Amino acid sequence: MSYDLESLPAMENGLYALWDGKVYFRQMTDESLAEGRLYSQHCENGTYRVYFCGLDGKDVEEYASSRVLSAMDGRIICQTADGGLSLIDTDTDAAAGREHVLVEDLVYYLDATEEEVFFYRYQMSGETEELVLCKTDYEGTVTVLKMITRQEYLDCTDGYAIYEYPMDIPCFQCLGDTLYFSAGSYNGNAHMYSGGPVYSMKKDGSDFRVEAVLGGAYFYLYDDGENRVLYYEAPATVRTSPEDTGIRTVNLRGEKTPDITLAPPYAAYDKPEVHGESNAVLWYPDTSGFCYVLLSEEESAALSIDAYVDGSRMQKVSDIDLADGKLFFTVTDLSYNRENSIGWRDYYDRGRSACYCKDLKSGEIRLLYEY
């Protein structure tokens, strides 16, 4: 655990942006939430559009793309209205602000580097819809890296996994020239992940291999330049006792295996997560093995944050973002609605939402606004 938040690496912002010493954000209201509006995109008459405007909110320009996916070196990667990929070039050359399509058909975005964008699509093979991992450069040249078949998936999981729906890739990471990703099927009316392998391959599709078989969807990669270790949750069938958390390791390179305490991965480790028992907000932002405490248990208690009471959700902490040494987050009150709950699918009514800002240097937390 690390409480030194001044040394935090940068986060890819989604809701708050820094420019010329100022932090810009959209102030939500009950009305804007009901209309489904998001930062850098909005909904009008049921149609989502990516837009651009000046810092004063004027000179609004809409694009054909429907959703912002990522930003990379002056490039805005977007989803098209048809589910493909597009690019908006924000550089100050002749192509500034222009939009062009990278992939026309329906695909699922994974990640991007300075040279390429990774995604997957589905392709029929016989009667089975198989997952195909691909990449495209910023000119729109698509390269197929690997088809991962249903049979390969079932063979790797040794019979414990099921396959009702086509596979997804819930966790994807690029380290140097190597890709690591999990792939598996979400099944049942709860749409629960059935486990599956962690694969690795070079960025050109070569040297494909299975590194481990997971019980969950997510994994963590440690890398100090000499040693690289995969941490993952093993399937329940191989756990030795009820106290066994299931966390296992695979040395991918080198011999050092640092003693890192990881909770079972209910969400991706590289995304800020609220710890269920303490209500602290934790984050593994990189491969160093350090877990940063963005919001401590004591700070959460001072704000009366209590996500769960007697097993029932009471609050939701969301929209966690970092910009210019400041942590932003939103706390929403929840009320259980028995009438609209269906079986195990609990329904909650949204109450007050409060948006906070924490100065990482001083530790001061202030309320920005509420709705």
Tab-separated table of C-alpha atoms in Angstrom:
chain	number	residue	atom	x	y	z
A	1	MET	CA	0.000	0.000	0.000
A	2	SER	CA	1.225	3.501	-0.791
A	3	TYR	CA	-0.225	6.720	0.653
A	4	ASP	CA	2.250	8.962	-1.214
A	5	LEU	CA	-0.192	10.286	-3.779
A	6	GLU	CA	2.108	13.007	-5.123
A	7	SER	CA	4.048	10.317	-7.001
A	8	LEU	CA	0.975	8.907	-8.746
A	9	PRO	CA	1.302	8.252	-12.484
A	10	ALA	CA	-1.166	9.970	-14.783
A	11	MET	CA	-4.607	8.513	-15.404
A	12	GLU	CA	-6.344	8.603	-18.776
A	13	ASN	CA	-9.058	11.095	-17.910
A	14	GLY	CA	-12.629	10.487	-18.907
A	15	LEU	CA	-14.616	13.194	-17.102
A	16	TYR	CA	-12.189	15.938	-16.057
A	17	ALA	CA	-9.596	17.687	-18.223
A	18	LEU	CA	-6.690	20.032	-17.424
A	19	TRP	CA	-5.821	22.992	-19.652
A	20	ASP	CA	-3.736	26.082	-18.872
A	21	GLY	CA	-3.878	25.546	-15.121
A	22	LYS	CA	-7.643	25.069	-15.013
A	23	VAL	CA	-9.741	21.932	-14.619
A	24	TYR	CA	-12.748	21.640	-16.938
A	25	PHE	CA	-15.697	19.362	-16.303
A	26	ARG	CA	-19.374	19.070	-17.072
A	27	GLN	CA	-21.631	19.773	-14.119
A	28	MET	CA	-24.374	17.146	-14.127
A	29	THR	CA	-27.973	17.729	-13.091
A	30	ASP	CA	-30.994	15.475	-12.742
A	31	GLU	CA	-32.135	16.622	-16.175
A	32	SER	CA	-28.825	15.969	-17.926
A	33	LEU	CA	-28.576	12.549	-16.308
A	34	ALA	CA	-32.043	11.666	-17.551
A	35	GLU	CA	-31.041	12.666	-21.108
A	36	GLY	CA	-27.979	10.342	-20.971
A	37	ARG	CA	-25.366	13.023	-21.707
A	38	LEU	CA	-21.646	12.337	-21.283
A	39	TYR	CA	-18.515	14.420	-21.518
A	40	SER	CA	-17.447	15.008	-25.163
A	41	GLN	CA	-20.588	13.384	-26.480
A	42	HIS	CA	-24.278	14.065	-26.136
A	43	CYS	CA	-27.640	12.589	-27.009
A	44	GLU	CA	-30.239	14.377	-29.072
A	45	ASN	CA	-33.489	12.736	-30.167
A	46	GLY	CA	-32.077	9.321	-29.258
A	47	THR	CA	-28.899	9.766	-31.309
A	48	TYR	CA	-25.449	10.043	-29.701
A	49	ARG	CA	-22.865	12.330	-31.261
A	50	VAL	CA	-19.294	13.247	-30.427
A	51	TYR	CA	-18.866	17.008	-30.348
A	52	PHE	CA	-16.174	19.647	-30.075
A	53	CYS	CA	-16.529	23.112	-28.566
A	54	GLY	CA	-14.346	25.932	-27.332
A	55	LEU	CA	-13.379	26.153	-23.681
A	56	ASP	CA	-16.134	28.719	-23.223
A	57	GLY	CA	-18.745	26.220	-24.459
A	58	LYS	CA	-19.265	28.048	-27.748
A	59	ASP	CA	-18.583	27.080	-31.373
A	60	VAL	CA	-19.979	23.580	-31.010
A	61	GLU	CA	-19.140	21.203	-33.846
A	62	GLU	CA	-20.641	17.721	-34.123
A	63	TYR	CA	-19.028	14.676	-35.710
A	64	ALA	CA	-20.594	11.579	-37.203
A	65	SER	CA	-18.993	9.391	-34.486
A	66	SER	CA	-21.159	8.461	-31.517
A	67	ARG	CA	-18.757	7.809	-28.637
A	68	VAL	CA	-15.245	8.756	-27.468
A	69	LEU	CA	-13.162	5.664	-26.664
A	70	SER	CA	-9.655	6.983	-26.006
A	71	ALA	CA	-7.137	9.743	-26.703
A	72	MET	CA	-3.623	9.045	-27.976
A	73	ASP	CA	-1.044	11.705	-28.959
A	74	GLY	CA	-3.494	14.210	-30.357
A	75	ARG	CA	-5.741	11.534	-31.825
A	76	ILE	CA	-9.283	10.969	-30.543
A	77	ILE	CA	-10.356	7.350	-31.117
A	78	CYS	CA	-14.117	7.027	-31.427
A	79	GLN	CA	-16.884	4.542	-32.074
A	80	THR	CA	-18.923	5.130	-35.197
A	81	ALA	CA	-22.712	5.058	-35.287
A	82	ASP	CA	-22.459	1.559	-36.828
A	83	GLY	CA	-20.100	0.256	-34.113
A	84	GLY	CA	-16.868	0.634	-36.090
A	85	LEU	CA	-13.803	2.733	-35.267
A	86	SER	CA	-13.035	6.274	-36.349
A	87	LEU	CA	-10.319	8.838	-35.727
A	88	ILE	CA	-10.430	12.584	-35.115
A	89	ASP	CA	-7.054	14.256	-35.680
A	90	THR	CA	-6.576	17.240	-33.346
A	91	ASP	CA	-3.051	18.164	-34.468
A	92	THR	CA	-2.431	21.650	-35.812
A	93	ASP	CA	-1.807	20.594	-39.404
A	94	ALA	CA	-4.030	20.519	-42.466
A	95	ALA	CA	-5.947	17.523	-41.086
A	96	ALA	CA	-6.725	19.188	-37.744
A	97	GLY	CA	-10.150	18.260	-36.480
A	98	ARG	CA	-10.925	16.024	-39.420
A	99	GLU	CA	-12.671	12.713	-38.895
A	100	HIS	CA	-12.117	9.513	-40.847
A	101	VAL	CA	-13.226	5.902	-40.432
A	102	LEU	CA	-10.645	3.250	-39.522
A	103	VAL	CA	-12.943	0.196	-39.402
A	104	GLU	CA	-16.440	0.231	-40.877
A	105	ASP	CA	-18.050	-2.933	-39.490
A	106	LEU	CA	-19.015	-3.742	-35.882
A	107	VAL	CA	-15.957	-4.251	-33.641
A	108	TYR	CA	-15.049	-4.019	-29.938
A	109	TYR	CA	-12.267	-1.645	-28.890
A	110	LEU	CA	-9.506	-2.918	-26.570
A	111	ASP	CA	-6.553	-0.504	-26.405
A	112	ALA	CA	-4.319	1.767	-28.428
A	113	THR	CA	-0.607	2.575	-28.732
A	114	GLU	CA	1.207	5.282	-30.656
A	115	GLU	CA	1.219	3.065	-33.752
A	116	GLU	CA	-1.975	1.028	-33.683
A	117	VAL	CA	-5.429	0.294	-32.274
A	118	PHE	CA	-6.370	-3.176	-31.014
A	119	PHE	CA	-9.895	-4.567	-31.223
A	120	TYR	CA	-11.834	-7.777	-31.755
A	121	ARG	CA	-14.727	-8.797	-33.961
A	122	TYR	CA	-16.747	-11.958	-34.571
A	123	GLN	CA	-16.578	-14.214	-37.600
A	124	MET	CA	-18.717	-17.216	-38.442
A	125	SER	CA	-16.809	-20.494	-38.721
A	126	GLY	CA	-19.258	-23.244	-39.608
A	127	GLU	CA	-22.134	-22.745	-37.175
A	128	THR	CA	-20.027	-21.043	-34.504
A	129	GLU	CA	-19.382	-17.324	-34.117
A	130	GLU	CA	-15.677	-17.143	-33.291
A	131	LEU	CA	-13.661	-14.304	-31.749
A	132	VAL	CA	-11.009	-12.695	-33.973
A	133	LEU	CA	-8.340	-10.414	-32.480
A	134	CYS	CA	-7.215	-7.637	-34.846
A	135	LYS	CA	-5.351	-4.351	-35.028
A	136	THR	CA	-5.364	-1.346	-37.334
A	137	ASP	CA	-2.866	1.410	-37.946
A	138	TYR	CA	-4.016	5.016	-38.035
A	139	GLU	CA	-4.444	4.877	-41.797
A	140	GLY	CA	-7.072	2.138	-41.492
A	141	THR	CA	-4.975	-0.882	-42.530
A	142	VAL	CA	-6.414	-3.846	-40.600
A	143	THR	CA	-4.325	-6.877	-39.605
A	144	VAL	CA	-5.850	-10.105	-38.262
A	145	LEU	CA	-3.744	-11.394	-35.345
A	146	LYS	CA	-5.527	-14.530	-34.155
A	147	MET	CA	-8.865	-16.355	-34.231
A	148	ILE	CA	-9.618	-17.893	-30.824
A	149	THR	CA	-12.060	-20.716	-31.334
A	150	ARG	CA	-14.729	-22.117	-29.056
A	151	GLN	CA	-13.003	-25.513	-29.056
A	152	GLU	CA	-9.630	-24.039	-28.049
A	153	TYR	CA	-11.330	-22.267	-25.172
A	154	LEU	CA	-13.110	-25.396	-23.917
A	155	ASP	CA	-9.948	-27.494	-24.248
A	156	CYS	CA	-7.939	-24.995	-22.163
A	157	THR	CA	-10.467	-24.880	-19.339
A	158	ASP	CA	-10.509	-28.678	-19.027
A	159	GLY	CA	-14.275	-28.923	-18.974
A	160	TYR	CA	-15.082	-26.556	-16.076
A	161	ALA	CA	-16.136	-23.625	-18.314
A	162	ILE	CA	-19.299	-23.400	-20.369
A	163	TYR	CA	-19.961	-21.672	-23.675
A	164	GLU	CA	-23.438	-20.293	-24.260
A	165	TYR	CA	-22.459	-16.983	-25.833
A	166	PRO	CA	-19.507	-15.926	-28.030
A	167	MET	CA	-16.336	-15.069	-26.141
A	168	ASP	CA	-15.291	-11.613	-24.960
A	169	ILE	CA	-11.908	-10.151	-24.017
A	170	PRO	CA	-12.496	-8.523	-20.593
A	171	CYS	CA	-8.836	-7.775	-19.751
A	172	PHE	CA	-6.189	-6.636	-22.263
A	173	GLN	CA	-2.705	-5.218	-21.667
A	174	CYS	CA	0.213	-4.313	-23.907
A	175	LEU	CA	3.729	-4.406	-22.391
A	176	GLY	CA	6.480	-3.533	-24.822
A	177	ASP	CA	6.067	-5.766	-27.868
A	178	THR	CA	3.881	-8.338	-26.059
A	179	LEU	CA	0.117	-8.530	-25.638
A	180	TYR	CA	-1.566	-10.227	-22.671
A	181	PHE	CA	-5.312	-10.814	-22.577
A	182	SER	CA	-8.002	-13.008	-21.073
A	183	ALA	CA	-10.749	-14.499	-23.212
A	184	GLY	CA	-13.877	-16.327	-22.163
A	185	SER	CA	-17.637	-16.570	-22.313
A	186	TYR	CA	-20.275	-14.782	-20.220
A	187	ASN	CA	-23.192	-17.121	-19.585
A	188	GLY	CA	-26.580	-17.604	-17.937
A	189	ASN	CA	-29.258	-15.016	-17.268
A	190	ALA	CA	-26.813	-13.353	-14.858
A	191	HIS	CA	-24.304	-13.073	-17.709
A	192	MET	CA	-21.497	-14.311	-15.429
A	193	TYR	CA	-17.957	-14.871	-16.672
A	194	SER	CA	-17.147	-18.584	-16.812
A	195	GLY	CA	-13.379	-18.208	-16.572
A	196	GLY	CA	-10.851	-18.850	-19.265
A	197	PRO	CA	-7.210	-18.599	-20.329
A	198	VAL	CA	-4.749	-15.740	-20.191
A	199	TYR	CA	-3.031	-15.605	-23.577
A	200	SER	CA	0.149	-13.881	-24.673
A	201	MET	CA	1.458	-13.063	-28.126
A	202	LYS	CA	3.716	-10.615	-29.898
A	203	LYS	CA	2.088	-7.518	-31.375
A	204	ASP	CA	2.461	-9.025	-34.835
A	205	GLY	CA	0.487	-12.136	-33.807
A	206	SER	CA	3.468	-14.476	-33.426
A	207	ASP	CA	4.533	-16.535	-30.396
A	208	PHE	CA	0.951	-17.211	-29.278
A	209	ARG	CA	0.637	-19.184	-26.038
A	210	VAL	CA	-1.569	-19.897	-23.006
A	211	GLU	CA	0.041	-18.564	-19.804
A	212	ALA	CA	-2.580	-19.616	-17.245
A	213	VAL	CA	-6.248	-20.522	-16.812
A	214	LEU	CA	-8.349	-18.130	-14.739
A	215	GLY	CA	-11.447	-18.537	-12.662
A	216	GLY	CA	-12.257	-14.827	-13.049
A	217	ALA	CA	-11.961	-12.280	-15.806
A	218	TYR	CA	-9.024	-10.123	-14.694
A	219	PHE	CA	-5.311	-10.453	-14.014
A	220	TYR	CA	-2.413	-8.274	-12.840
A	221	LEU	CA	1.028	-7.930	-14.425
A	222	TYR	CA	4.131	-7.025	-12.405
A	223	ASP	CA	7.196	-5.842	-14.315
A	224	ASP	CA	10.372	-4.186	-12.972
A	225	GLY	CA	12.358	-4.322	-16.215
A	226	GLU	CA	14.029	-7.648	-15.408
A	227	ASN	CA	11.224	-9.701	-13.876
A	228	ARG	CA	7.682	-10.093	-15.141
A	229	VAL	CA	5.044	-11.958	-13.117
A	230	LEU	CA	1.407	-12.752	-13.866
A	231	TYR	CA	-0.977	-12.702	-10.883
A	232	TYR	CA	-4.419	-14.231	-11.358
A	233	GLU	CA	-7.360	-15.889	-9.612
A	234	ALA	CA	-7.390	-19.636	-10.134
A	235	PRO	CA	-10.636	-21.592	-10.724
A	236	ALA	CA	-12.491	-22.722	-7.596
A	237	THR	CA	-11.840	-26.359	-8.550
A	238	VAL	CA	-8.113	-26.050	-7.698
A	239	ARG	CA	-8.344	-24.173	-4.407
A	240	THR	CA	-6.972	-26.049	-1.418
A	241	SER	CA	-9.200	-24.714	1.396
A	242	PRO	CA	-12.006	-22.226	2.115
A	243	GLU	CA	-9.324	-19.734	3.224
A	244	ASP	CA	-7.513	-20.022	-0.110
A	245	THR	CA	-8.116	-16.733	-1.981
A	246	GLY	CA	-7.183	-18.413	-5.229
A	247	ILE	CA	-4.484	-15.876	-6.182
A	248	ARG	CA	-1.692	-17.632	-8.119
A	249	THR	CA	1.434	-16.485	-9.953
A	250	VAL	CA	3.334	-17.365	-13.135
A	251	ASN	CA	6.874	-16.111	-13.722
A	252	LEU	CA	6.902	-14.849	-17.291
A	253	ARG	CA	10.470	-13.552	-17.165
A	254	GLY	CA	13.201	-13.638	-14.524
A	255	GLU	CA	13.017	-15.390	-11.166
A	256	LYS	CA	11.846	-12.719	-8.713
A	257	THR	CA	8.259	-13.001	-7.450
A	258	PRO	CA	7.470	-10.048	-5.164
A	259	ASP	CA	5.087	-10.615	-2.281
A	260	ILE	CA	2.127	-8.557	-3.481
A	261	THR	CA	-1.191	-8.885	-1.656
A	262	LEU	CA	-4.010	-8.767	-4.182
A	263	ALA	CA	-7.698	-9.013	-3.470
A	264	PRO	CA	-9.786	-11.274	-5.745
A	265	PRO	CA	-10.294	-9.272	-8.962
A	266	TYR	CA	-13.938	-8.221	-9.106
A	267	ALA	CA	-12.848	-5.427	-11.441
A	268	ALA	CA	-9.747	-4.706	-13.494
A	269	TYR	CA	-6.771	-3.890	-11.258
A	270	ASP	CA	-5.797	-0.872	-13.364
A	271	LYS	CA	-9.140	0.806	-12.626
A	272	PRO	CA	-9.813	2.503	-9.252
A	273	GLU	CA	-11.941	0.230	-7.090
A	274	VAL	CA	-13.854	0.708	-3.822
A	275	HIS	CA	-12.774	-1.827	-1.206
A	276	GLY	CA	-15.957	-3.426	0.101
A	277	GLU	CA	-15.050	-3.672	3.801
A	278	SER	CA	-13.186	-0.396	4.355
A	279	ASN	CA	-14.817	1.826	1.682
A	280	ALA	CA	-11.309	2.951	0.724
A	281	VAL	CA	-10.610	3.651	-2.957
A	282	LEU	CA	-7.634	1.597	-4.189
A	283	TRP	CA	-5.719	1.652	-7.487
A	284	TYR	CA	-2.919	-0.347	-9.134
A	285	PRO	CA	-2.057	2.159	-11.886
A	286	ASP	CA	0.959	0.386	-13.353
A	287	THR	CA	3.151	-2.724	-13.162
A	288	SER	CA	5.196	-1.605	-10.125
A	289	GLY	CA	3.151	-3.638	-7.644
A	290	PHE	CA	2.223	-0.532	-5.631
A	291	CYS	CA	-1.399	-0.191	-4.573
A	292	TYR	CA	-2.251	3.475	-4.067
A	293	VAL	CA	-4.876	4.463	-1.520
A	294	LEU	CA	-6.641	7.300	-3.330
A	295	LEU	CA	-9.223	7.713	-0.585
A	296	SER	CA	-8.461	6.210	2.817
A	297	GLU	CA	-10.870	4.418	5.133
A	298	GLU	CA	-10.781	7.402	7.495
A	299	GLU	CA	-11.509	9.877	4.690
A	300	SER	CA	-14.448	7.798	3.501
A	301	ALA	CA	-15.823	7.633	7.035
A	302	ALA	CA	-15.514	11.423	7.397
A	303	LEU	CA	-17.680	11.806	4.276
A	304	SER	CA	-20.157	9.192	5.638
A	305	ILE	CA	-19.419	6.866	2.733
A	306	ASP	CA	-20.729	3.373	3.437
A	307	ALA	CA	-21.133	1.346	0.244
A	308	TYR	CA	-22.675	-1.724	1.910
A	309	VAL	CA	-24.726	-2.138	5.092
A	310	ASP	CA	-25.706	-5.686	6.129
A	311	GLY	CA	-24.956	-6.905	2.610
A	312	SER	CA	-27.165	-4.338	0.874
A	313	ARG	CA	-25.830	-1.524	-1.298
A	314	MET	CA	-26.332	1.905	0.217
A	315	GLN	CA	-24.007	4.078	-1.878
A	316	LYS	CA	-22.068	3.988	-5.117
A	317	VAL	CA	-18.686	5.667	-5.642
A	318	SER	CA	-18.138	6.382	-9.339
A	319	ASP	CA	-16.621	8.764	-11.902
A	320	ILE	CA	-13.181	8.492	-10.260
A	321	ASP	CA	-10.717	10.685	-12.143
A	322	LEU	CA	-7.318	12.355	-11.658
A	323	ALA	CA	-6.222	15.704	-13.081
A	324	ASP	CA	-3.482	18.146	-12.026
A	325	GLY	CA	-2.875	16.590	-8.619
A	326	LYS	CA	-6.554	16.402	-7.804
A	327	LEU	CA	-8.813	13.399	-7.303
A	328	PHE	CA	-12.435	13.687	-8.412
A	329	PHE	CA	-15.178	11.251	-7.450
A	330	THR	CA	-18.963	11.085	-7.116
A	331	VAL	CA	-20.930	9.489	-4.263
A	332	THR	CA	-24.528	8.511	-5.006
A	333	ASP	CA	-27.056	7.423	-2.378
A	334	LEU	CA	-29.043	4.277	-3.196
A	335	SER	CA	-32.346	2.968	-1.845
A	336	TYR	CA	-33.351	-0.666	-2.295
A	337	ASN	CA	-36.581	-1.015	-4.256
A	338	ARG	CA	-38.163	-4.362	-3.426
A	339	GLU	CA	-41.091	-3.892	-5.785
A	340	ASN	CA	-38.902	-3.547	-8.891
A	341	SER	CA	-36.363	-6.216	-7.879
A	342	ILE	CA	-36.554	-9.496	-9.789
A	343	GLY	CA	-35.144	-12.512	-7.963
A	344	TRP	CA	-31.426	-11.988	-7.346
A	345	ARG	CA	-31.459	-8.868	-9.559
A	346	ASP	CA	-31.748	-6.086	-7.004
A	347	TYR	CA	-33.193	-2.743	-8.054
A	348	TYR	CA	-32.092	0.526	-6.457
A	349	ASP	CA	-33.504	4.035	-6.689
A	350	ARG	CA	-30.930	6.769	-7.145
A	351	GLY	CA	-30.872	9.476	-4.483
A	352	ARG	CA	-28.553	12.448	-3.981
A	353	SER	CA	-25.291	12.536	-5.923
A	354	ALA	CA	-22.379	14.530	-4.492
A	355	CYS	CA	-19.267	15.338	-6.563
A	356	TYR	CA	-16.042	15.827	-4.586
A	357	CYS	CA	-12.499	17.015	-5.252
A	358	LYS	CA	-9.506	15.916	-3.148
A	359	ASP	CA	-6.214	17.795	-3.321
A	360	LEU	CA	-3.614	15.019	-3.297
A	361	LYS	CA	-0.908	17.248	-1.790
A	362	SER	CA	-2.826	18.753	1.109
A	363	GLY	CA	-5.434	16.019	1.513
A	364	GLU	CA	-8.218	18.608	1.596
A	365	ILE	CA	-11.570	17.316	0.285
A	366	ARG	CA	-14.289	19.723	-0.830
A	367	LEU	CA	-17.742	19.365	-2.313
A	368	LEU	CA	-17.920	20.681	-5.880
A	369	TYR	CA	-21.647	20.352	-6.397
A	370	GLU	CA	-24.547	17.976	-5.843
A	371	TYR	CA	-27.736	16.995	-7.621
